[in-house]
Amino acid sequence: MIFEAIIFLTAAVLAVPLFKRLGLGAVLGYLIGGVAIGPYGLGLVGSEHGEHILHFSELGVVFLLFIIGLELRPSRLWAMRRPIFGFGSAQLLLTAAAIGGIAVALGLDATSAAIVGLILGLSSTAFALQLLSERGEMSTRHGRNAFATLLLQDIAVVPLLAMIPLLGSVAAEQGSRGTDALQAVLVLVGVVLGGRYVLRFALAIVARSQVREVLTATALLTVLGTAALVEYAGLSMALGAFLAGVLLADSEFRHQLEADIEPFKGLLLGLFFIAVGFTLDLSALLDAPGRILALVLALVAVKFCVLCALGKVVGLDTPAAVRLGIVLSQGGEFAFVLFGIAAAAGTLHTTLASQLVVVVSLSMITTPLLLALADRTLAGSEATGDEESLPAEFAPVLIAGFGRFGQIAARVLSARGIPFTALDSDHAQINFVKKYGNRVYYGDTTRLELLTAAGAKVARILILAIDDEAQSTKTAQLVRKHFPQITILGRALSRRHAYELMDANVQYVQRDTFLSSLDIARAALVGLGFNAQTAEDTIERFRTHDEHRLYEHRDSRNDEEKMQALAKEASRELQEMFERDVAEGVQGISSE
């Protein structure tokens, strides 16, 4: 087992960077790496282990569906309803109809043709979004339409996962249809109710333990437990994971769950693609190369034409419509799962399913090649348009720590209509502020995965308002290292903490009670008879002197004796400065 694991990891380490460098994407690198070590390549791993590895690695798809569910908040879906359910639905249905019609003409029955059309109508979310991101085209009009289409396709995978096994059971066992459907409905209702109430309650209890390993274990248990329960009802594990994600999309644990699951998802999804390449039946290509290549060209051509036509309908110019058609012209990674399910359920012949998996794999190779050709022959397309702008996925401001300090900053931002994402690791505090209408996500801000899930890659401001000095400093160091575009506004709990934040290159540091203490001192001076202007001048001179000494004494902060001496010296300087004012007659006492 260890030897085989080393071989799979070596294939990924060698193939993925190479294909990324060639501009062909990580997914294709995983696939080719799997082919290289498989029975049709070097034969480094026995073919008898391929199916077992593939079944295990399908957990990567399960985790991917869970994270997709976490991202599908109802408010986001509603704001994007026109491009998702309008453009996206039209693309999938028209493509499925065209491909299904070709399949019927080639001799398939109506049910099998419909399944083939719907599966091949899906594009690769990982492949297309990676290409758009690498090319800087996510904000273009065709990039936004591509994103909306992929989101619709991700949603469409869920009913497909549920539908295909049921169609297979209908063909095999006519009498059990009603019982299976009733059982599936009851389990889904139970998952929805349990996820709405039981899951959140359980996560809240575990969160109070503050033990990271238990939180990660709970996240895995949430996904795998729900997935296994739904599979027991005769549906797909991925469907159960998706439902769990949707049910928790509006919870305060959303970002923490995504951060916990992301490493497992990435590793297992990579293993899944390698296993697909490993089990790829290249004999189908060798036995009928002309037929396979013709199917690849037909698939790419049909999807390209449908997408180009729809792009023109919604107002894209020709270069944008062409790029949209190309970037979504390949088959999707879910085809590997869906064709396998269809073959196991008996709705597709195993040989045909193997051939179509080869077709989907080869179609992925064409996308970067066609994009390179389009770049050479087409003019640039517009980056913006007059269509409805899609909402930003993440807020421009992150607030780390939502105690009394962070809440005040949040209230100011809310008053100006500025969106923010607030994070806190104290679940009791989250429950408390929730009663006053505040929305805070649970999570440890010293974790890179959590910050990434919360949108740190696109955030512009981080308000660092954490109550714990060590956690605050570690968060600042992590953000400065991995997200250099963010301006950090730091709350220092002490003078020493202020120095630590300065060392972490925090752009603006404000000591916790410094300004409020000065306000109290100003009021005290006025109460003692000083006029308002003299009190204000006194406070301002003290603030300037103290902040100057804060930076001046920074290099000596680790020498306790020297810091004590410098503090006494600074105190004498202030006293002498104000004594000179008294000598010069600038007392400022009111005549009242």
Coordinates of C-alpha atoms in Angstrom, one line a residue:
M1 CA 0.0 0.0 0.0
I2 CA 2.8 2.4 0.9
F3 CA 4.6 1.6 -2.3
E4 CA 1.5 2.3 -4.4
A5 CA 0.9 5.5 -2.5
I6 CA 4.4 6.7 -3.3
I7 CA 3.8 5.9 -7.0
F8 CA 0.5 7.9 -7.1
L9 CA 2.1 10.8 -5.3
T10 CA 5.1 10.8 -7.6
A11 CA 2.8 10.8 -10.6
A12 CA 1.0 13.9 -9.3
V13 CA 4.2 15.7 -8.3
L14 CA 5.8 15.1 -11.8
A15 CA 2.8 15.5 -14.1
V16 CA 0.8 18.4 -12.5
P17 CA 3.5 21.1 -12.5
L18 CA 4.6 20.1 -16.0
F19 CA 1.0 20.4 -17.4
K20 CA 0.5 23.7 -15.5
R21 CA 3.6 25.0 -17.0
L22 CA 2.4 24.0 -20.5
G23 CA -0.9 25.8 -19.8
L24 CA -2.9 22.6 -20.0
G25 CA -4.2 22.7 -16.4
A26 CA -3.8 20.6 -13.3
V27 CA -6.8 18.3 -14.1
L28 CA -5.2 17.1 -17.3
G29 CA -1.9 16.6 -15.5
Y30 CA -3.6 14.3 -13.0
L31 CA -5.3 12.4 -15.8
I32 CA -2.1 11.9 -17.8
G33 CA -0.2 11.0 -14.6
G34 CA -2.8 8.3 -13.9
V35 CA -2.5 7.0 -17.5
A36 CA 1.3 6.9 -17.2
I37 CA 1.3 4.6 -14.2
G38 CA -1.7 2.5 -15.3
P39 CA -2.0 -0.7 -17.2
Y40 CA -1.8 1.2 -20.5
G41 CA 1.3 3.1 -19.5
L42 CA 4.2 1.9 -17.4
G43 CA 2.1 -0.6 -15.4
L44 CA 3.6 0.4 -12.1
V45 CA 0.5 -0.5 -10.2
G46 CA -1.5 -3.6 -10.6
S47 CA -4.8 -3.1 -12.6
E48 CA -6.7 -5.1 -9.9
H49 CA -6.2 -2.2 -7.5
G50 CA -7.5 0.5 -9.9
E51 CA -11.2 0.1 -9.1
H52 CA -10.6 0.1 -5.3
I53 CA -8.6 3.3 -5.5
L54 CA -11.2 4.9 -7.7
H55 CA -14.0 4.2 -5.3
F56 CA -12.0 5.5 -2.4
S57 CA -11.0 8.7 -4.3
E58 CA -14.6 9.4 -5.1
L59 CA -14.7 10.9 -1.6
G60 CA -12.9 13.9 -3.3
V61 CA -16.1 14.4 -5.4
V62 CA -18.2 14.1 -2.2
F63 CA -16.1 16.8 -0.5
L64 CA -16.3 19.0 -3.6
L65 CA -20.1 18.8 -3.6
F66 CA -20.1 19.7 0.1
I67 CA -18.1 22.9 -0.5
I68 CA -20.2 23.8 -3.5
G69 CA -23.2 23.5 -1.2
L70 CA -21.6 25.7 1.3
E71 CA -21.1 28.4 -1.3
L72 CA -24.8 28.3 -2.5
R73 CA -26.3 30.7 0.0
P74 CA -30.0 31.5 -0.9
S75 CA -29.2 35.2 -1.1
R76 CA -26.4 34.7 -3.6
L77 CA -28.5 32.4 -5.7
W78 CA -31.3 34.9 -5.8
A79 CA -29.0 37.8 -6.9
M80 CA -27.6 35.7 -9.7
R81 CA -30.9 34.1 -10.7
R82 CA -31.0 35.6 -14.2
P83 CA -27.6 34.5 -15.5
I84 CA -27.7 31.1 -13.6
F85 CA -31.2 29.9 -14.3
G86 CA -31.6 31.8 -17.6
F87 CA -28.4 31.5 -19.5
G88 CA -27.1 28.4 -17.6
S89 CA -30.4 26.4 -18.0
A90 CA -30.7 27.3 -21.7
Q91 CA -27.1 26.1 -22.3
L92 CA -27.6 22.8 -20.6
L93 CA -31.0 22.0 -22.1
L94 CA -30.1 23.0 -25.6
T95 CA -26.8 21.2 -25.5
A96 CA -28.4 18.0 -24.0
A97 CA -31.1 18.1 -26.7
A98 CA -28.6 18.5 -29.5
I99 CA -26.3 15.7 -28.2
G100 CA -29.3 13.5 -27.3
G101 CA -30.6 13.9 -30.9
I102 CA -27.3 12.8 -32.3
A103 CA -27.2 9.8 -29.9
V104 CA -30.7 8.7 -31.0
A105 CA -29.6 9.0 -34.7
L106 CA -26.6 6.7 -33.8
G107 CA -29.0 4.1 -32.4
L108 CA -29.4 4.7 -28.7
D109 CA -32.8 4.4 -27.0
A110 CA -34.5 7.6 -25.8
T111 CA -33.6 7.1 -22.1
S112 CA -29.9 6.4 -22.7
A113 CA -29.7 9.3 -25.2
A114 CA -31.2 11.7 -22.7
I115 CA -28.7 10.6 -20.0
V116 CA -25.7 10.9 -22.5
G117 CA -26.9 14.4 -23.6
L118 CA -27.3 15.7 -20.0
I119 CA -23.9 14.3 -18.9
L120 CA -22.0 15.6 -21.9
G121 CA -23.8 18.9 -21.6
L122 CA -21.8 19.5 -18.4
S123 CA -18.5 21.3 -18.5
S124 CA -15.5 21.0 -16.2
T125 CA -15.9 23.5 -13.3
A126 CA -12.3 23.0 -12.1
F127 CA -10.9 23.1 -15.6
A128 CA -12.8 26.2 -16.9
L129 CA -12.5 28.3 -13.7
Q130 CA -8.8 27.6 -13.5
L131 CA -8.3 28.7 -17.2
L132 CA -10.3 31.9 -16.6
S133 CA -8.4 32.7 -13.4
E134 CA -5.0 32.1 -14.9
R135 CA -5.9 34.3 -17.9
G136 CA -7.4 37.1 -15.7
E137 CA -10.8 36.8 -17.4
M138 CA -13.1 36.1 -14.4
S139 CA -14.3 39.7 -14.4
T140 CA -15.0 39.9 -18.2
R141 CA -18.5 39.5 -19.5
H142 CA -17.8 36.0 -20.9
G143 CA -16.1 35.1 -17.7
R144 CA -19.1 36.0 -15.6
N145 CA -21.5 34.2 -17.9
A146 CA -19.2 31.1 -17.8
F147 CA -19.2 31.2 -14.0
A148 CA -23.0 31.4 -13.9
T149 CA -23.3 28.5 -16.3
L150 CA -20.9 26.4 -14.3
L151 CA -22.8 27.2 -11.1
L152 CA -26.0 26.0 -12.8
Q153 CA -24.3 22.8 -14.0
D154 CA -23.0 22.1 -10.4
I155 CA -26.6 22.4 -9.2
A156 CA -27.8 20.2 -12.1
V157 CA -25.3 17.4 -11.0
V158 CA -27.4 16.8 -7.9
P159 CA -30.6 15.7 -9.6
L160 CA -28.6 13.8 -12.1
L161 CA -26.9 11.9 -9.3
A162 CA -30.3 11.1 -7.9
M163 CA -32.0 10.3 -11.2
I164 CA -29.6 7.9 -12.8
P165 CA -29.6 5.2 -10.1
L166 CA -33.4 5.4 -10.0
L167 CA -33.7 4.9 -13.7
G168 CA -31.5 1.9 -13.4
S169 CA -33.6 0.4 -10.6
V170 CA -36.7 1.0 -12.8
A171 CA -35.2 -1.0 -15.6
A172 CA -34.0 -3.8 -13.2
E173 CA -36.8 -4.0 -10.6
Q174 CA -40.1 -2.6 -11.7
G175 CA -41.9 -3.6 -8.5
S176 CA -39.5 -1.8 -6.1
R177 CA -39.8 1.6 -7.7
G178 CA -42.4 3.0 -5.3
T179 CA -40.8 1.7 -2.2
D180 CA -37.3 3.0 -3.2
A181 CA -38.7 6.4 -4.0
L182 CA -40.6 6.7 -0.7
Q183 CA -37.5 5.6 1.2
A184 CA -35.4 8.2 -0.6
V185 CA -37.9 11.0 0.1
L186 CA -38.1 10.1 3.8
V187 CA -34.3 10.0 4.2
L188 CA -34.0 13.4 2.4
V189 CA -36.6 15.0 4.6
G190 CA -34.7 13.6 7.6
V191 CA -31.4 15.0 6.4
V192 CA -33.0 18.4 5.8
L193 CA -34.5 18.5 9.3
G194 CA -31.5 17.0 11.0
G195 CA -29.1 19.3 9.2
R196 CA -31.2 22.4 10.1
Y197 CA -31.3 21.7 13.8
V198 CA -29.2 18.7 14.9
L199 CA -26.0 19.5 12.9
R200 CA -25.8 23.1 14.1
F201 CA -26.4 22.2 17.7
A202 CA -23.7 19.5 17.5
L203 CA -21.2 21.9 15.9
A204 CA -21.9 24.5 18.6
I205 CA -21.2 22.0 21.3
V206 CA -17.9 20.9 19.7
A207 CA -16.9 24.5 19.0
R208 CA -16.9 25.2 22.7
S209 CA -14.2 22.6 23.2
Q210 CA -11.7 24.8 21.3
V211 CA -9.8 21.6 20.2
R212 CA -8.9 21.9 16.5
E213 CA -8.5 18.1 15.9
V214 CA -12.1 17.5 17.2
L215 CA -13.4 20.3 15.0
T216 CA -11.8 18.7 12.0
A217 CA -13.1 15.3 12.9
T218 CA -16.6 16.8 13.3
A219 CA -16.4 18.4 9.8
L220 CA -15.4 15.0 8.3
L221 CA -18.2 13.3 10.3
T222 CA -20.7 15.8 9.1
V223 CA -19.9 15.2 5.4
L224 CA -19.3 11.4 5.5
G225 CA -22.2 10.7 7.9
T226 CA -24.8 12.6 5.8
A227 CA -23.4 11.2 2.5
A228 CA -23.5 7.6 3.9
L229 CA -27.1 8.1 5.1
V230 CA -28.3 9.3 1.7
E231 CA -26.4 6.5 0.0
Y232 CA -28.2 4.0 2.3
A233 CA -31.5 5.3 0.8
G234 CA -30.2 4.3 -2.7
L235 CA -29.1 7.8 -3.8
S236 CA -25.6 9.2 -4.2
M237 CA -23.1 10.1 -1.5
A238 CA -22.4 13.3 -3.3
L239 CA -26.0 14.3 -3.1
G240 CA -26.0 13.9 0.7
A241 CA -22.8 16.0 1.0
F242 CA -24.3 18.7 -1.2
L243 CA -27.4 18.8 1.0
A244 CA -25.3 19.1 4.1
G245 CA -23.4 22.0 2.6
V246 CA -26.5 23.9 1.6
L247 CA -28.0 23.4 5.0
L248 CA -24.9 24.9 6.7
A249 CA -24.3 27.6 4.1
D250 CA -25.9 30.3 6.3
S251 CA -24.5 29.0 9.5
E252 CA -21.7 30.7 11.5
F253 CA -19.5 27.6 10.9
R254 CA -19.5 27.9 7.1
H255 CA -15.9 29.2 6.7
Q256 CA -14.5 26.9 9.4
L257 CA -16.0 23.9 7.7
E258 CA -14.7 24.9 4.4
A259 CA -11.2 25.4 5.8
D260 CA -11.3 22.0 7.5
I261 CA -12.6 20.1 4.4
E262 CA -10.5 21.9 1.7
P263 CA -7.2 20.0 2.2
F264 CA -9.0 16.6 2.1
K265 CA -11.0 17.7 -0.9
G266 CA -8.0 18.9 -2.9
L267 CA -5.9 15.8 -2.1
L268 CA -8.7 13.3 -2.7
L269 CA -9.9 15.1 -5.9
G270 CA -6.4 14.9 -7.3
L271 CA -6.3 11.2 -6.4
F272 CA -9.7 10.8 -8.1
F273 CA -8.4 12.3 -11.4
I274 CA -5.3 10.1 -11.2
A275 CA -7.5 7.1 -10.6
V276 CA -9.7 8.0 -13.5
G277 CA -6.6 8.2 -15.7
F278 CA -5.3 4.9 -14.2
T279 CA -8.6 3.1 -15.0
L280 CA -9.0 4.8 -18.4
D281 CA -9.7 2.1 -21.0
L282 CA -7.4 3.2 -23.8
S283 CA -8.2 0.1 -25.7
A284 CA -11.4 1.8 -26.7
L285 CA -9.3 4.5 -28.5
L286 CA -7.0 1.9 -30.0
D287 CA -9.9 -0.2 -31.2
A288 CA -11.9 2.6 -32.8
P289 CA -9.7 5.7 -33.1
G290 CA -11.8 7.2 -35.8
R291 CA -15.0 6.9 -33.9
I292 CA -13.6 8.3 -30.7
L293 CA -12.0 11.3 -32.4
A294 CA -15.2 12.0 -34.3
L295 CA -17.2 12.0 -31.1
V296 CA -14.6 14.4 -29.5
L297 CA -15.0 16.8 -32.4
A298 CA -18.8 16.5 -32.3
L299 CA -18.9 17.2 -28.6
V300 CA -16.7 20.3 -28.8
A301 CA -18.4 21.6 -31.9
V302 CA -22.0 21.2 -30.5
K303 CA -21.2 22.9 -27.2
F304 CA -19.2 25.6 -28.9
C305 CA -22.0 26.5 -31.3
V306 CA -24.7 26.5 -28.6
L307 CA -22.7 28.7 -26.3
C308 CA -21.7 31.1 -29.0
A309 CA -25.3 31.5 -30.1
L310 CA -26.5 32.1 -26.5
G311 CA -23.6 34.6 -26.0
K312 CA -24.8 36.6 -28.9
V313 CA -28.4 36.5 -27.7
V314 CA -27.4 38.1 -24.3
G315 CA -25.4 40.8 -26.0
L316 CA -21.8 39.5 -26.0
D317 CA -19.6 40.7 -28.9
T318 CA -18.1 38.1 -31.3
P319 CA -14.7 37.7 -29.5
A320 CA -16.4 37.3 -26.1
A321 CA -19.0 34.8 -27.4
V322 CA -16.2 32.8 -29.1
R323 CA -14.1 32.7 -25.9
L324 CA -17.2 31.7 -23.9
G325 CA -17.9 28.9 -26.3
I326 CA -14.3 27.6 -26.1
V327 CA -13.8 27.8 -22.3
L328 CA -16.9 25.6 -21.7
S329 CA -16.6 23.3 -24.8
Q330 CA -15.1 20.4 -22.9
G331 CA -16.8 17.6 -21.0
G332 CA -16.8 17.8 -17.2
E333 CA -15.2 15.9 -14.4
F334 CA -18.5 14.8 -13.1
A335 CA -18.9 12.8 -16.3
F336 CA -16.4 10.3 -14.9
V337 CA -18.7 9.7 -11.9
L338 CA -22.0 9.9 -13.8
F339 CA -21.0 7.5 -16.6
G340 CA -19.8 5.1 -14.0
I341 CA -23.1 5.3 -12.1
A342 CA -25.0 4.9 -15.3
A343 CA -23.0 1.8 -16.3
A344 CA -23.5 0.3 -12.8
A345 CA -27.2 1.0 -12.9
G346 CA -27.6 -0.6 -16.3
T347 CA -28.8 2.5 -18.1
L348 CA -25.7 2.6 -20.3
H349 CA -23.7 -0.3 -21.7
T350 CA -20.3 -0.5 -20.0
T351 CA -18.4 -0.3 -23.3
L352 CA -20.2 2.9 -24.3
A353 CA -19.6 4.4 -20.9
S354 CA -15.9 3.7 -21.2
Q355 CA -15.7 5.2 -24.7
L356 CA -17.5 8.3 -23.5
V357 CA -15.1 8.7 -20.6
V358 CA -12.3 8.7 -23.1
V359 CA -14.1 11.3 -25.2
V360 CA -14.5 13.6 -22.2
S361 CA -10.9 13.2 -21.3
L362 CA -9.7 14.0 -24.8
S363 CA -12.1 17.0 -25.1
M364 CA -10.2 18.6 -22.1
I365 CA -7.1 18.7 -24.2
T366 CA -8.7 20.8 -26.9
T367 CA -9.7 23.7 -24.7
P368 CA -6.3 25.3 -24.0
L369 CA -5.3 24.7 -27.6
L370 CA -8.4 26.4 -28.9
L371 CA -8.0 29.3 -26.5
A372 CA -4.4 29.8 -27.7
L373 CA -5.7 29.8 -31.3
A374 CA -8.4 32.3 -30.4
D375 CA -5.9 34.7 -28.8
R376 CA -3.9 34.8 -32.0
T377 CA -6.9 35.4 -34.3
L378 CA -9.4 37.4 -32.3
A379 CA -9.4 41.0 -30.9
G380 CA -9.8 41.5 -27.2
S381 CA -13.3 41.5 -25.8
E382 CA -14.8 44.1 -23.4
A383 CA -14.3 43.6 -19.7
T384 CA -17.5 45.1 -18.6
G385 CA -21.0 45.7 -20.0
D386 CA -24.4 47.0 -19.2
E387 CA -25.7 43.7 -18.1
E388 CA -26.6 43.1 -14.5
S389 CA -23.4 43.0 -12.5
L390 CA -22.9 39.8 -10.5
P391 CA -22.4 40.3 -6.8
A392 CA -18.9 40.0 -5.3
E393 CA -18.4 36.6 -3.7
F394 CA -16.5 38.1 -0.8
A395 CA -16.6 41.4 1.1
P396 CA -13.8 44.0 0.9
V397 CA -13.3 44.1 4.6
L398 CA -12.4 41.3 7.1
I399 CA -12.9 41.8 10.8
A400 CA -10.9 39.4 12.9
G401 CA -12.4 39.4 16.4
F402 CA -15.9 40.5 17.2
G403 CA -15.8 41.7 20.7
R404 CA -16.5 45.3 21.8
F405 CA -13.7 46.7 19.6
G406 CA -14.7 44.9 16.4
Q407 CA -18.4 45.5 16.9
I408 CA -17.9 49.3 16.9
A409 CA -15.9 49.2 13.7
A410 CA -18.6 46.9 12.2
R411 CA -21.4 49.4 13.1
V412 CA -19.6 52.2 11.3
L413 CA -19.1 50.0 8.2
S414 CA -22.8 48.9 8.3
A415 CA -23.9 52.5 8.6
R416 CA -22.1 53.3 5.3
G417 CA -23.4 50.2 3.6
I418 CA -19.9 48.6 3.4
P419 CA -20.0 44.8 3.4
F420 CA -17.7 42.9 5.7
T421 CA -17.0 39.4 6.9
A422 CA -16.6 39.0 10.7
L423 CA -14.7 36.1 12.2
D424 CA -14.4 35.0 15.9
S425 CA -13.2 31.9 17.6
D426 CA -15.5 32.3 20.7
H427 CA -18.8 30.6 19.9
A428 CA -20.4 32.0 23.1
Q429 CA -19.6 35.5 21.8
I430 CA -21.0 34.7 18.4
N431 CA -24.3 33.5 19.9
F432 CA -24.5 36.7 22.1
V433 CA -24.0 39.2 19.2
K434 CA -26.3 37.2 17.0
K435 CA -29.2 38.2 19.3
Y436 CA -28.5 41.9 18.3
G437 CA -28.7 41.2 14.6
N438 CA -25.0 40.7 13.9
R439 CA -23.7 38.0 11.5
V440 CA -20.4 36.5 12.5
Y441 CA -18.6 33.3 11.3
Y442 CA -16.9 30.9 13.6
G443 CA -13.2 30.1 13.0
D444 CA -9.6 30.4 14.0
T445 CA -8.0 33.3 12.1
T446 CA -4.5 31.8 12.6
R447 CA -5.4 29.2 10.0
L448 CA -4.5 30.0 6.4
E449 CA -7.4 27.8 5.1
L450 CA -10.0 29.8 7.1
L451 CA -8.7 33.2 5.9
T452 CA -8.7 31.9 2.3
A453 CA -12.3 30.5 2.7
A454 CA -13.4 33.9 4.1
G455 CA -12.1 35.8 1.0
A456 CA -8.7 37.1 2.1
K457 CA -7.4 36.8 -1.5
V458 CA -9.7 39.6 -2.6
A459 CA -10.1 41.6 0.6
R460 CA -8.7 45.1 0.9
I461 CA -8.8 45.8 4.6
L462 CA -8.3 43.6 7.7
I463 CA -9.5 45.1 11.0
L464 CA -7.5 43.2 13.6
A465 CA -9.6 43.3 16.8
I466 CA -8.7 40.0 18.5
D467 CA -8.6 39.9 22.3
D468 CA -5.7 37.5 22.5
E469 CA -2.2 39.0 21.9
A470 CA -0.6 35.8 20.6
Q471 CA -3.5 35.0 18.2
S472 CA -3.6 38.6 17.0
T473 CA 0.1 38.7 16.2
K474 CA 0.1 35.3 14.5
T475 CA -2.9 36.4 12.4
A476 CA -1.1 39.6 11.3
Q477 CA 2.0 37.6 10.4
L478 CA 0.0 35.1 8.4
V479 CA -2.0 37.8 6.5
R480 CA 1.1 39.8 5.7
K481 CA 2.9 36.8 4.3
H482 CA 0.1 35.3 2.2
F483 CA -2.1 38.3 1.4
P484 CA 0.2 41.3 0.8
Q485 CA -2.6 43.3 -0.9
I486 CA -4.4 43.7 2.4
T487 CA -4.0 46.8 4.6
I488 CA -4.0 45.7 8.2
L489 CA -5.5 48.0 10.8
G490 CA -4.4 46.5 14.2
R491 CA -5.7 46.8 17.7
A492 CA -2.8 46.6 20.2
L493 CA -3.7 45.3 23.7
S494 CA -0.5 46.6 25.2
R495 CA 2.6 48.6 24.4
R496 CA 4.5 45.3 23.9
H497 CA 1.7 44.0 21.6
A498 CA 2.0 47.2 19.6
Y499 CA 5.7 46.4 19.0
E500 CA 4.8 42.9 17.9
L501 CA 2.3 44.2 15.3
M502 CA 4.8 46.7 14.1
D503 CA 7.3 43.8 13.5
A504 CA 4.6 42.1 11.5
N505 CA 4.4 45.1 9.2
V506 CA 0.9 46.1 10.3
Q507 CA 0.3 49.5 8.6
Y508 CA -1.7 51.1 11.3
V509 CA -1.5 50.2 15.0
Q510 CA -3.9 51.7 17.6
R511 CA -3.5 50.8 21.3
D512 CA -6.7 49.4 22.8
T513 CA -7.7 52.0 25.4
F514 CA -5.3 54.8 24.5
L515 CA -7.8 57.2 22.7
S516 CA -10.6 56.5 25.1
S517 CA -8.3 57.2 28.1
L518 CA -7.3 60.5 26.5
D519 CA -11.0 61.4 26.1
I520 CA -11.5 60.7 29.8
A521 CA -8.4 62.8 30.7
R522 CA -9.7 65.7 28.6
A523 CA -13.0 65.6 30.4
A524 CA -11.2 65.5 33.8
L525 CA -9.2 68.7 32.8
V526 CA -12.3 70.5 31.9
G527 CA -14.0 69.4 35.1
L528 CA -11.1 70.8 37.0
G529 CA -11.6 74.2 35.5
F530 CA -9.4 74.2 32.4
N531 CA -11.0 75.7 29.3
A532 CA -11.8 73.4 26.5
Q533 CA -9.1 74.6 24.1
T534 CA -6.3 74.2 26.7
A535 CA -7.6 70.8 27.6
E536 CA -7.6 69.8 23.9
D537 CA -4.1 71.2 23.4
T538 CA -2.8 69.3 26.5
I539 CA -4.2 66.0 25.3
E540 CA -2.9 66.5 21.8
R541 CA 0.6 67.3 23.0
F542 CA 0.6 64.3 25.3
R543 CA -0.6 62.0 22.5
T544 CA 2.0 63.3 20.1
H545 CA 4.8 62.9 22.7
D546 CA 3.7 59.4 23.7
E547 CA 3.4 58.1 20.2
H548 CA 6.8 59.6 19.3
R549 CA 8.3 57.7 22.3
L550 CA 6.4 54.5 21.3
Y551 CA 8.3 54.3 18.0
E552 CA 11.6 55.7 19.5
H553 CA 11.7 53.1 22.2
R554 CA 10.9 50.2 19.9
D555 CA 14.4 48.8 19.6
S556 CA 14.8 48.7 23.4
R557 CA 11.6 46.9 24.2
N558 CA 13.3 43.6 25.2
D559 CA 15.6 45.4 27.7
E560 CA 13.3 45.7 30.8
E561 CA 15.6 47.9 32.8
K562 CA 16.2 50.3 29.9
M563 CA 12.5 50.5 29.2
Q564 CA 11.8 51.4 32.8
A565 CA 14.4 54.1 32.7
L566 CA 13.0 55.4 29.4
A567 CA 9.5 55.5 30.8
K568 CA 10.7 57.6 33.8
E569 CA 12.6 59.9 31.4
A570 CA 9.5 60.4 29.2
S571 CA 7.4 61.1 32.3
R572 CA 10.0 63.8 33.4
E573 CA 10.0 65.3 29.9
L574 CA 6.2 65.7 29.9
Q575 CA 6.2 67.2 33.4
E576 CA 8.9 69.7 32.5
M577 CA 7.1 70.6 29.3
F578 CA 3.9 71.5 31.2
E579 CA 5.8 73.2 34.0
R580 CA 7.3 75.5 31.4
D581 CA 3.7 76.3 30.3
V582 CA 2.8 77.3 33.9
A583 CA 5.9 79.5 34.2
E584 CA 5.0 81.2 31.0
G585 CA 1.5 81.8 32.3
V586 CA -0.3 79.3 30.0
Q587 CA -2.4 77.6 32.6
G588 CA -5.8 77.8 30.9
I589 CA -7.9 77.8 34.1
S590 CA -11.4 79.2 33.4
S591 CA -12.4 82.3 35.4
E592 CA -15.6 80.5 36.3

